[in-house]
Each structure stands twice: as structure tokens, then as C-alpha cells.
């Protein structure tokens, strides 16, 4: 076997590896974001609890959503995963 063949095979393996990485990245990019939790499961309520409100929680996304609880989230709401912004 000549060195040219060895280089060619090496190049083919290198290209296949790069292709696999590209395929993996494309597959991961196509994955949906982690599903948010149902409001009921989170114990969500549209009113504050003990002065704690969604708009002071790290997970709140203005104007009316949450990173971990699905659906419309009121700035005045609360759930058991409340985590005060620092
Ligand atoms: S308290 Fe925080 S985690 Fe719970 S619904 Fe409101 S913003 Fe989301």
C-alpha cells in the first residue's frame, strides 16, 4: 500500500469524524428546549405569597412568562419554586 493511500484513508476518517460532529451538533440544535412545568404542578397562583412575587424571582421573564413554569405568568404571581433575585 502506498503512502498516498494511507493519507487518503486518514483524510476520509478525518472527514467522517468531522461529519459526525456536525451531525451531532445539528441533532442537538434540533432538540426542543426542556419542557416547562405545568402551573398546577408548580403550585402557581396569580397572587403573591408572603410578599414574594414572580417579578422578584430569578426565573421570571418579563413581561409575563417564566423559565421553568409554562403558560402566562403574572408579575404578581408566585409558585413553590420562587427564588429571590439577588
Ligand atoms: S415564582 Fe418564579 S419560578 Fe415560580 S412561576 Fe413565578 S417566576 Fe416562575
GROMACS .gro file of C-alpha atoms and ligand atoms in nm:
model
   94
    1UNK     CA    1   0.000   0.000   0.000
    2UNK     CA    2   0.141   0.339  -0.090
    3UNK     CA    3   0.164   0.642   0.137
    4UNK     CA    4  -0.089   0.816  -0.086
    5UNK     CA    5  -0.347   0.554   0.004
    6UNK     CA    6  -0.266   0.590   0.374
    7UNK     CA    7  -0.312   0.966   0.355
    8UNK     CA    8  -0.636   0.923   0.167
    9UNK     CA    9  -0.773   0.685   0.425
   10UNK     CA   10  -0.662   0.916   0.704
   11UNK     CA   11  -0.833   1.205   0.530
   12UNK     CA   12  -1.151   1.001   0.485
   13UNK     CA   13  -1.158   0.911   0.855
   14UNK     CA   14  -1.092   1.272   0.950
   15UNK     CA   15  -1.376   1.390   0.726
   16UNK     CA   16  -1.610   1.124   0.864
   17UNK     CA   17  -1.528   1.235   1.216
   18UNK     CA   18  -1.595   1.599   1.129
   19UNK     CA   19  -1.920   1.493   0.963
   20UNK     CA   20  -2.026   1.302   1.273
   21UNK     CA   21  -1.956   1.604   1.490
   22UNK     CA   22  -2.157   1.824   1.254
   23UNK     CA   23  -2.442   1.572   1.263
   24UNK     CA   24  -2.432   1.562   1.643
   25UNK     CA   25  -2.440   1.942   1.665
   26UNK     CA   26  -2.729   1.960   1.417
   27UNK     CA   27  -2.918   1.695   1.615
   28UNK     CA   28  -2.866   1.874   1.945
   29UNK     CA   29  -2.970   2.207   1.792
   30UNK     CA   30  -3.292   2.047   1.671
   31UNK     CA   31  -3.387   1.926   2.019
   32UNK     CA   32  -3.672   2.121   2.173
   33UNK     CA   33  -3.595   2.317   2.488
   34UNK     CA   34  -3.670   2.137   2.810
   35UNK     CA   35  -4.041   2.136   2.871
   36UNK     CA   36  -4.163   2.379   3.131
   37UNK     CA   37  -4.358   2.253   3.429
   38UNK     CA   38  -4.737   2.281   3.447
   39UNK     CA   39  -4.862   2.564   3.665
   40UNK     CA   40  -5.059   2.320   3.880
   41UNK     CA   41  -4.751   2.104   3.944
   42UNK     CA   42  -4.556   2.414   4.049
   43UNK     CA   43  -4.834   2.528   4.282
   44UNK     CA   44  -4.857   2.850   4.084
   45UNK     CA   45  -5.106   3.114   4.192
   46UNK     CA   46  -5.160   3.455   4.028
   47UNK     CA   47  -5.125   3.635   4.360
   48UNK     CA   48  -4.822   3.695   4.585
   49UNK     CA   49  -4.742   3.479   4.885
   50UNK     CA   50  -4.588   3.632   5.196
   51UNK     CA   51  -4.471   3.928   4.988
   52UNK     CA   52  -4.298   3.700   4.734
   53UNK     CA   53  -4.392   3.770   4.372
   54UNK     CA   54  -4.281   3.642   4.033
   55UNK     CA   55  -4.135   3.976   3.929
   56UNK     CA   56  -3.876   3.942   4.207
   57UNK     CA   57  -3.791   3.581   4.116
   58UNK     CA   58  -3.481   3.483   3.917
   59UNK     CA   59  -3.693   3.269   3.682
   60UNK     CA   60  -3.936   3.543   3.581
   61UNK     CA   61  -3.918   3.658   3.219
   62UNK     CA   62  -4.090   3.992   3.167
   63UNK     CA   63  -4.350   4.069   3.075
   64UNK     CA   64  -4.541   3.750   3.158
   65UNK     CA   65  -4.355   3.422   3.142
   66UNK     CA   66  -4.124   3.202   3.344
   67UNK     CA   67  -3.819   2.995   3.259
   68UNK     CA   68  -3.947   2.687   3.440
   69UNK     CA   69  -4.327   2.716   3.461
   70UNK     CA   70  -4.538   2.710   3.148
   71UNK     CA   71  -4.809   2.949   3.039
   72UNK     CA   72  -4.879   3.310   3.117
   73UNK     CA   73  -4.723   3.415   3.445
   74UNK     CA   74  -4.845   3.724   3.627
   75UNK     CA   75  -4.575   3.953   3.768
   76UNK     CA   76  -4.777   3.939   4.090
   77UNK     CA   77  -4.786   3.557   4.092
   78UNK     CA   78  -4.596   3.303   4.297
   79UNK     CA   79  -4.510   2.932   4.297
   80UNK     CA   80  -4.321   2.693   4.522
   81UNK     CA   81  -4.004   2.734   4.314
   82UNK     CA   82  -3.976   3.102   4.392
   83UNK     CA   83  -3.612   3.208   4.407
   84UNK     CA   84  -3.548   3.567   4.506
   85UNK     CA   85  -3.335   3.777   4.272
   86UNK     CA   86  -3.013   3.891   4.436
   87LIG     S1   87  -4.226   3.226   4.141
   87LIG    FE1   88  -4.055   3.222   3.998
   87LIG     S2   89  -4.043   3.010   3.932
   87LIG    FE2   90  -4.247   3.041   4.018
   87LIG     S3   91  -4.380   3.097   3.846
   87LIG    FE3   92  -4.305   3.286   3.939
   87LIG     S4   93  -4.125   3.337   3.818
   87LIG    FE4   94  -4.167   3.122   3.780
   0.00000   0.00000   0.00000
